[in-house]
Amino acid sequence: MSRTKRPARRVVDQALVVLGSSALAAGLAGLALAPTPSAASSHREAPLIAGDPRADNTDVYAFTSPDRSDTVTLVANWIPFEEPNGGPNFYAFADDARYHIKIDNTGDGRPDLTYTWKFRNQVRDAGGQFLYNTGQVTSPTDPDLNFRQTYDLTVSDGRHRTRTLLRNAPVAPSRTGSASMPNYGALRTQAVRPVNGGAKAFAGQADDPFFADLRVFDLLYGGNLSERGQDTLAGYNVNTVALQIPKKALALRGNSSRNPVVGVWSTTERRGAQVSDSRSGHHDGWRQVSRLGNPLVNEVVVPLKYKDAFNSLSPDQDRTVKPVVDKVLDPVLPKLIQKVYGVPAPATPRNDLAEIFLTGICKACGPVKADLNAHRLNKDADQRRIVPAEELRLNMAVAPTAKPNRLGVLAGDLGGFPNGRRLSDDVIDISLQGVEGAAQSGKLVPALADGDKVNANDTAFGTSFPYLALPNTKSVNKSAAGSPGAQQSSLKTSQASTVTAAGALLLGAGGYRMRRKRTTA
């Protein structure tokens, strides 16, 4: 950072920090605090991406693997609000997009490692089938599965040198139900693939691990906090990619002891009409349409008219976006909370949050007197190259805790958000406190202390890779038993299920007969 540009950078830093404030701020502030309220992660967060679910990156996670402490598990999800009974075609990754998880181990806001998933479709059309499957599916390559996906997994370094880690690896199919997939757990296990160097990879459907009461977007529960407590994401699925990789593979110079801090974010790319981009210098036609590091940044901080633009930026460009920076320094959410609930908004500009999130948390970085997850803590990092950038930062040297606290750093559990993000971290409750100035005051805002009253995922997570809960199978609207709408919906679902089941039974029987005929011919 040159001396002549220092003031501008400070503003940017602050803005970026506040950007991450919804998440990081609260967490950092939490070094001295205790927990609180809610919002929503990155589901449908911007106008354009809301119309492209298969490119819509909903969450990204990075944490030390609890059962393999020498590795880090990276998880990224797409396609929000997958209704489990959403057949007959169910949910597939886009075969005309590229899915990435990126690693910055130097602190310059640019990826030093880029893991890329590229998917292909395979349609089996024996006998003119029209169903997703025409019999019980017991493996990702089962002949009764009429639609399958495979993927190639590659890794590129900062010089765009690329290695293929997996080729034609199977994707775990959408879980169509117990009749079609009676042992989905065993089926999914077959989709976990070893990768050279001690890594593992997975791609397929899973329960959406994000939990929150999203009715907060109805003008903050309409001024009635008694309405909180319903997990809006309960029962829905997502498509996920996961990678468990040795820490040394992620660390600067391959040394996670000297250089334990990495920045993580995920992106989606599509081919667009624009054929050149003066910012990137690349002219391959691929354009970034979705981006996610810390949860809630684009949702509750970035102004509506800039949300699409934010999704197209690389973290090293964040400090150049003044409109976003200005809004970060003077966020809207605290003012809205003050208007609806009378909780005074913190004074602006939010320099505390800006400092905290400029390069992550370290004693030399600002008021939070702890060395936690700043790139400056990497002994081999070039301090002159470190810039403010919105990334999910993880200090890999922090050992996983036996009993993770949902409030992460806020509760003194340094293995959780905002030091990376675990599946069970309650980023909603953590974040709202940060936006309300908990980082500045060192105290929780009592009026918001209960958060959204959704403190955990509705389904338990696994104890081994990929840790995600299995996909749900029951229609989401079936849970509201008793209401007329639910009864009507249930009736329609029941009728449709009967028809579908009958059709599947007939087709299954037909398929069986065809195979038997071929076998005996």
XYZ file of C-alpha atoms in Angstrom:
521
model
C 0.000 0.000 0.000
C 1.672 3.245 -1.101
C 1.575 6.280 1.164
C -0.272 8.413 -1.402
C -3.090 5.884 -1.688
C -3.414 5.065 1.989
C -6.551 7.198 2.693
C -8.459 5.731 -0.221
C -7.490 2.249 0.799
C -8.572 2.854 4.305
C -12.005 3.803 3.064
C -12.121 0.740 0.912
C -10.921 -1.421 3.685
C -13.576 -0.156 5.962
C -16.188 -0.678 3.363
C -15.079 -4.165 2.678
C -14.846 -4.873 6.277
C -18.347 -3.733 6.834
C -19.340 -5.802 3.850
C -18.151 -8.756 5.704
C -19.483 -7.180 8.796
C -22.761 -8.922 8.596
C -20.775 -11.982 9.278
C -17.245 -11.324 10.289
C -17.913 -8.245 12.305
C -20.216 -9.973 14.641
C -17.863 -12.863 14.952
C -14.885 -10.730 15.626
C -16.755 -8.580 17.974
C -17.670 -11.834 19.529
C -14.183 -12.222 20.842
C -15.545 -10.357 23.791
C -19.241 -10.944 23.388
C -22.035 -13.447 23.351
C -24.622 -14.356 20.642
C -27.694 -13.102 18.644
C -30.162 -12.591 15.554
C -30.716 -13.315 11.818
C -30.926 -12.731 8.023
C -30.203 -15.126 5.091
C -27.091 -16.441 3.405
C -26.758 -16.163 -0.376
C -29.916 -17.674 -1.771
C -31.322 -15.547 -4.622
C -29.362 -12.564 -3.335
C -29.144 -10.569 -6.585
C -31.665 -9.889 -9.387
C -29.871 -11.710 -12.205
C -28.689 -14.736 -10.275
C -32.179 -15.217 -8.799
C -33.254 -16.185 -12.325
C -30.440 -18.700 -12.802
C -30.687 -21.237 -9.945
C -28.095 -23.650 -11.317
C -25.501 -20.880 -11.171
C -26.735 -19.476 -7.848
C -24.062 -20.211 -5.249
C -25.926 -20.313 -1.913
C -23.178 -20.937 0.666
C -19.491 -21.737 1.012
C -17.835 -23.403 3.990
C -14.196 -23.951 5.001
C -13.169 -25.730 8.203
C -10.571 -28.064 9.623
C -11.946 -31.570 9.187
C -13.048 -32.751 12.644
C -11.927 -36.357 12.046
C -8.835 -35.559 9.935
C -7.211 -32.550 11.558
C -4.416 -32.424 8.967
C -6.963 -31.603 6.280
C -9.430 -28.843 5.438
C -12.908 -29.510 4.089
C -14.281 -27.079 1.509
C -17.999 -27.134 0.657
C -19.966 -25.005 -1.811
C -23.664 -25.261 -2.643
C -25.865 -24.278 -5.592
C -29.567 -24.363 -6.621
C -31.532 -22.936 -3.664
C -34.881 -24.270 -2.466
C -34.840 -27.643 -4.203
C -38.235 -29.170 -3.480
C -37.534 -32.877 -2.778
C -40.477 -34.009 -4.872
C -39.556 -31.692 -7.737
C -39.625 -34.368 -10.446
C -39.729 -35.737 -12.990
C -36.391 -34.193 -13.986
C -35.176 -33.248 -10.512
C -31.928 -31.269 -10.145
C -28.687 -31.278 -12.093
C -25.574 -29.150 -12.164
C -25.347 -26.984 -15.267
C -23.263 -28.653 -17.959
C -22.672 -25.259 -19.576
C -21.162 -23.635 -16.472
C -17.953 -23.908 -14.450
C -18.034 -24.185 -10.652
C -15.026 -22.999 -8.655
C -13.632 -22.881 -5.116
C -10.707 -20.455 -4.916
C -7.878 -20.119 -2.418
C -5.827 -16.988 -1.680
C -2.826 -17.833 0.499
C -0.847 -14.627 -0.138
C -3.472 -12.011 0.745
C -3.486 -10.183 -2.594
C -7.161 -10.945 -3.281
C -6.342 -13.179 -6.233
C -6.655 -16.958 -6.371
C -3.432 -18.894 -5.878
C -5.365 -22.127 -6.311
C -8.607 -22.637 -8.225
C -10.474 -25.941 -7.950
C -12.899 -26.359 -10.842
C -15.810 -28.757 -11.337
C -17.093 -29.222 -14.913
C -20.130 -31.457 -15.386
C -21.424 -33.588 -18.260
C -24.866 -35.104 -18.812
C -25.585 -38.682 -19.833
C -29.106 -39.620 -20.917
C -30.042 -43.264 -21.162
C -33.074 -43.726 -23.370
C -33.618 -47.455 -23.534
C -37.183 -48.151 -24.589
C -38.115 -44.465 -24.808
C -38.182 -43.926 -21.046
C -39.340 -40.604 -19.638
C -38.701 -41.020 -15.901
C -35.532 -40.092 -14.011
C -35.243 -43.761 -13.087
C -37.269 -46.842 -13.976
C -36.287 -49.128 -11.121
C -34.365 -49.158 -7.843
C -31.058 -47.299 -8.026
C -28.218 -48.748 -5.957
C -25.182 -47.024 -7.506
C -24.392 -43.836 -9.465
C -23.963 -46.012 -12.582
C -27.042 -48.178 -12.043
C -28.701 -49.023 -15.407
C -32.069 -48.034 -13.945
C -30.827 -44.446 -13.627
C -31.811 -42.805 -16.909
C -30.163 -39.441 -16.290
C -26.631 -39.266 -14.864
C -23.920 -36.713 -14.481
C -20.152 -37.022 -14.303
C -17.535 -34.370 -13.661
C -13.909 -33.500 -14.156
C -12.105 -31.857 -11.238
C -9.048 -29.742 -11.981
C -6.796 -27.409 -10.021
C -5.060 -24.343 -11.460
C -2.335 -22.276 -9.841
C -1.761 -18.545 -10.031
C 0.057 -18.976 -13.327
C -2.941 -20.766 -14.895
C -1.145 -24.104 -14.920
C -3.822 -26.770 -14.631
C -3.773 -30.387 -13.421
C -6.638 -32.856 -13.664
C -7.436 -34.437 -10.307
C -10.460 -36.508 -11.345
C -11.931 -37.421 -14.713
C -15.473 -38.734 -15.306
C -16.170 -38.990 -11.580
C -19.825 -39.865 -10.814
C -22.303 -37.399 -9.319
C -24.642 -38.698 -6.635
C -28.121 -38.482 -8.219
C -31.052 -36.510 -6.874
C -32.814 -38.515 -4.189
C -36.140 -39.353 -5.743
C -37.504 -41.273 -2.748
C -37.367 -44.509 -0.803
C -39.037 -46.566 -3.534
C -36.400 -45.618 -6.074
C -33.381 -45.354 -3.752
C -34.002 -47.464 -0.639
C -30.419 -47.018 0.682
C -29.401 -43.549 -0.420
C -26.627 -43.378 2.199
C -24.808 -46.296 0.584
C -25.482 -44.832 -2.837
C -23.966 -41.490 -1.860
C -20.907 -43.110 -0.314
C -20.066 -44.561 -3.710
C -19.872 -41.022 -5.091
C -17.062 -40.073 -2.667
C -13.855 -40.439 -4.650
C -10.217 -40.483 -3.508
C -7.894 -37.946 -5.073
C -4.136 -38.328 -5.379
C -2.259 -36.748 -2.501
C -4.640 -37.800 0.253
C -7.676 -35.760 -0.785
C -11.341 -36.727 -1.267
C -14.025 -35.273 -3.505
C -17.798 -35.416 -3.685
C -20.522 -33.918 -5.865
C -24.242 -34.480 -5.581
C -27.419 -33.550 -3.756
C -27.628 -32.842 -0.013
C -29.869 -31.265 2.583
C -29.407 -27.485 2.565
C -27.226 -26.961 5.666
C -28.112 -23.290 5.977
C -30.673 -22.590 8.712
C -32.549 -19.341 9.312
C -35.953 -17.719 9.534
C -36.002 -15.843 6.237
C -39.189 -14.014 7.059
C -36.793 -11.379 8.301
C -37.079 -10.013 4.775
C -40.721 -9.144 5.418
C -39.671 -5.804 6.884
C -37.842 -7.537 9.727
C -40.789 -9.730 10.786
C -43.107 -6.762 10.424
C -42.146 -5.384 13.808
C -43.375 -8.496 15.610
C -40.501 -10.605 16.934
C -42.926 -13.232 18.201
C -43.054 -14.413 14.591
C -39.474 -15.729 14.678
C -38.370 -19.318 15.008
C -39.329 -21.123 11.795
C -36.434 -22.555 9.771
C -37.395 -21.466 6.277
C -34.750 -23.726 4.719
C -35.950 -26.862 6.515
C -36.802 -29.666 4.126
C -35.115 -28.190 1.065
C -32.102 -29.598 -0.738
C -29.154 -28.130 -2.655
C -26.526 -29.413 -5.041
C -23.115 -29.467 -3.463
C -19.449 -29.984 -4.236
C -17.045 -30.876 -1.450
C -13.311 -31.352 -1.282
C -11.224 -32.574 1.641
C -7.616 -31.691 1.067
C -4.362 -31.740 3.092
C -3.548 -28.378 4.623
C -0.109 -28.353 3.063
C -1.732 -28.363 -0.383
C -3.512 -25.087 0.417
C -0.836 -23.242 2.379
C 1.602 -20.717 0.972
C 4.788 -22.559 -0.014
C 3.158 -25.770 1.139
C 3.918 -24.936 4.765
C 0.788 -24.702 6.907
C 2.863 -24.203 10.076
C 4.538 -21.012 8.901
C 1.621 -19.911 6.710
C -1.643 -21.179 8.201
C -4.055 -18.527 6.840
C -6.000 -18.910 3.607
C -8.818 -16.899 2.072
C -11.646 -18.875 0.442
C -14.465 -17.987 -1.937
C -16.507 -19.777 -4.582
C -17.738 -18.628 -7.976
C -19.793 -19.736 -10.952
C -18.903 -18.912 -14.532
C -21.034 -18.969 -17.654
C -20.244 -18.206 -21.219
C -21.731 -14.804 -22.062
C -22.252 -12.543 -25.038
C -19.344 -10.376 -23.954
C -16.155 -11.697 -25.507
C -13.584 -9.541 -23.762
C -13.025 -8.115 -20.324
C -10.490 -5.382 -19.866
C -10.282 -6.093 -16.148
C -9.335 -9.742 -16.323
C -7.345 -9.711 -19.527
C -8.794 -13.111 -20.385
C -10.757 -13.576 -23.571
C -12.102 -17.098 -23.296
C -15.763 -16.093 -23.134
C -16.300 -17.281 -19.531
C -17.806 -14.693 -17.199
C -18.279 -14.840 -13.438
C -21.982 -14.617 -12.545
C -21.955 -15.652 -8.883
C -19.527 -15.113 -6.044
C -19.565 -15.984 -2.350
C -17.093 -15.639 0.496
C -18.579 -14.478 3.790
C -22.324 -15.097 4.076
C -24.809 -12.213 3.957
C -22.481 -9.640 2.439
C -24.294 -9.251 -0.862
C -27.692 -9.722 0.790
C -27.750 -7.079 3.472
C -24.911 -4.671 2.711
C -24.515 -4.214 -1.031
C -27.138 -1.852 -2.541
C -29.730 -3.531 -4.743
C -28.535 -1.875 -7.937
C -24.964 -3.119 -7.386
C -25.674 -6.698 -6.356
C -25.255 -8.111 -9.852
C -22.015 -6.187 -10.295
C -20.692 -7.482 -6.978
C -21.278 -11.033 -8.175
C -18.972 -10.348 -11.118
C -16.032 -8.986 -9.103
C -12.854 -10.674 -7.975
C -11.888 -9.889 -4.355
C -8.817 -7.967 -5.497
C -11.225 -5.513 -7.192
C -13.401 -4.883 -4.138
C -11.521 -1.824 -3.001
C -12.179 -0.128 -6.357
C -15.992 -0.168 -6.055
C -16.725 3.145 -4.377
C -20.548 2.990 -4.389
C -20.417 -0.285 -2.544
C -17.680 0.954 -0.259
C -19.698 4.035 0.659
C -22.747 1.964 1.514
C -20.643 -0.380 3.589
C -19.378 2.481 5.674
C -22.952 3.609 6.156
C -25.073 0.429 5.952
C -28.858 0.477 5.630
C -29.734 -2.451 7.866
C -29.006 -0.820 11.250
C -31.144 2.156 10.253
C -33.995 -0.136 9.285
C -33.729 -1.925 12.615
C -33.831 1.420 14.382
C -36.939 2.418 12.438
C -38.805 -0.835 13.092
C -37.611 -1.755 16.587
C -36.106 1.413 17.973
C -32.631 -0.067 18.467
C -30.204 2.814 17.925
C -28.011 2.389 14.872
C -24.248 2.550 15.553
C -22.467 5.733 14.598
C -20.873 5.888 11.187
C -18.446 5.465 9.530
C -17.937 1.924 10.772
C -14.178 2.137 11.046
C -13.996 -0.624 13.611
C -15.464 -3.163 11.257
C -13.414 -1.846 8.387
C -10.226 -2.334 10.344
C -11.213 -5.762 11.560
C -11.913 -7.079 8.112
C -9.253 -5.325 6.101
C -6.930 -8.254 6.165
C -8.591 -10.451 8.747
C -8.001 -10.391 12.502
C -4.598 -9.697 13.970
C -3.227 -7.554 16.767
C -1.556 -5.231 14.309
C -4.714 -4.906 12.234
C -6.998 -3.037 14.604
C -8.992 -2.936 17.826
C -9.637 -6.653 18.106
C -6.554 -7.649 20.016
C -6.100 -11.176 18.813
C -4.026 -12.908 16.185
C -6.611 -15.040 14.456
C -6.923 -15.156 10.677
C -5.169 -12.267 8.937
C -2.936 -13.018 5.978
C -0.335 -10.918 7.789
C 0.142 -13.877 10.098
C 1.651 -15.903 7.255
C 5.388 -15.613 7.830
C 6.267 -15.955 4.162
C 3.611 -13.527 2.869
C 4.782 -10.355 1.141
C 3.174 -7.706 3.376
C 3.243 -5.184 0.528
C 0.904 -7.316 -1.587
C -1.812 -7.734 1.021
C -4.966 -5.802 0.115
C -8.462 -5.501 1.575
C -10.634 -8.172 0.009
C -13.885 -9.857 0.934
C -12.937 -13.505 1.560
C -13.823 -16.196 4.078
C -10.540 -16.442 6.007
C -9.426 -19.564 7.829
C -6.485 -20.063 10.174
C -5.763 -23.731 9.614
C -3.602 -23.902 12.750
C -6.655 -23.637 14.995
C -7.518 -27.147 16.101
C -11.126 -28.326 15.746
C -13.116 -28.383 18.957
C -14.761 -31.551 20.226
C -18.011 -29.708 20.903
C -18.367 -26.841 18.425
C -20.335 -23.826 19.617
C -22.865 -22.523 17.083
C -21.699 -18.986 17.790
C -18.097 -19.711 16.861
C -15.590 -17.020 17.752
C -18.361 -15.054 19.416
C -18.494 -17.727 22.107
C -14.741 -18.243 22.294
C -14.757 -21.196 19.902
C -11.992 -20.076 17.547
C -12.550 -23.020 15.240
C -15.785 -21.519 13.945
C -17.091 -18.536 12.026
C -15.647 -16.047 11.255
C -12.509 -18.164 11.394
C -13.684 -20.117 8.377
C -17.216 -21.457 8.567
C -18.515 -24.829 9.756
C -21.825 -26.359 8.723
C -23.227 -25.865 12.230
C -22.169 -22.234 12.693
C -25.152 -19.917 13.247
C -23.999 -17.147 10.954
C -27.339 -15.378 11.147
C -27.266 -14.817 14.878
C -23.602 -13.899 14.779
C -23.956 -11.448 11.938
C -26.790 -9.252 13.119
C -24.934 -8.433 16.301
C -22.001 -7.343 14.190
C -24.115 -5.091 12.042
C -25.557 -3.581 15.214
C -22.139 -2.598 16.467
C -21.224 -5.384 18.837
C -17.695 -5.191 17.504
C -17.487 -1.553 18.467
C -19.093 -1.770 21.881
C -17.916 -5.181 22.971
C -21.448 -5.866 24.195
C -24.392 -7.737 22.760
C -27.460 -5.768 21.787
C -30.025 -7.072 24.325
C -33.043 -6.413 22.106
C -31.611 -8.757 19.501
C -30.105 -11.310 21.839
C -32.472 -14.126 20.815
C -31.595 -13.827 17.151
C -33.989 -15.536 14.763
C -34.581 -18.357 17.255
C -33.368 -20.920 14.736
C -30.222 -22.246 16.355
C -29.454 -25.418 14.426
C -30.123 -27.286 11.226
C -33.282 -29.384 11.197
C -31.263 -32.482 10.229
C -28.089 -33.693 11.936
C -24.831 -33.446 10.017
C -22.577 -36.428 9.362
C -19.387 -37.277 11.257
C -17.271 -38.065 8.202
C -16.697 -36.509 4.803
C -18.683 -34.890 3.217
C -20.453 -34.273 6.591
C -23.594 -32.957 4.872
C -26.959 -34.417 5.806
C -28.624 -36.667 3.238
C -31.145 -35.037 0.886
C -34.705 -34.666 2.123
C -37.467 -36.719 0.501
C -40.721 -35.286 1.862
C -42.515 -32.414 0.244
C -41.791 -29.229 2.186
C -45.394 -27.982 2.252
C -46.556 -31.239 3.776
C -45.150 -30.185 7.144
C -47.899 -27.576 7.708
C -50.496 -30.195 8.610
C -53.905 -28.908 9.523
C -54.101 -25.797 7.416
C -56.564 -25.804 4.497
C -53.820 -24.967 2.073
C -51.658 -27.722 3.425
C -54.496 -30.223 3.278
C -55.278 -29.243 -0.272
C -51.658 -29.409 -1.199
C -51.285 -32.700 0.585
C -54.273 -34.055 -1.289
C -52.871 -32.925 -4.603
C -49.488 -34.345 -3.693
C -51.059 -37.578 -2.666
C -53.007 -37.815 -5.899
C -49.991 -36.915 -7.966
C -47.848 -39.361 -6.034
C -50.373 -42.089 -6.656
C -50.382 -41.415 -10.367
C -46.606 -41.128 -10.465
C -46.127 -44.236 -8.415
C -48.458 -46.137 -10.661
C -46.619 -44.919 -13.726
C -43.268 -45.730 -12.202
C -44.492 -49.154 -11.236
C -45.671 -49.814 -14.732
C -42.515 -48.528 -16.293
C -40.388 -50.354 -13.796
C -42.179 -53.542 -14.548
C -41.801 -52.884 -18.262
C -38.115 -52.186 -17.883
C -37.635 -55.324 -15.881
C -39.388 -57.317 -18.461
C -37.314 -55.822 -21.247
C -34.079 -56.560 -19.440
C -35.214 -60.045 -18.626
C -36.134 -60.545 -22.234
C -32.718 -59.377 -23.381
C -31.060 -61.581 -20.788
C -32.895 -64.659 -21.803
C -32.696 -63.951 -25.547
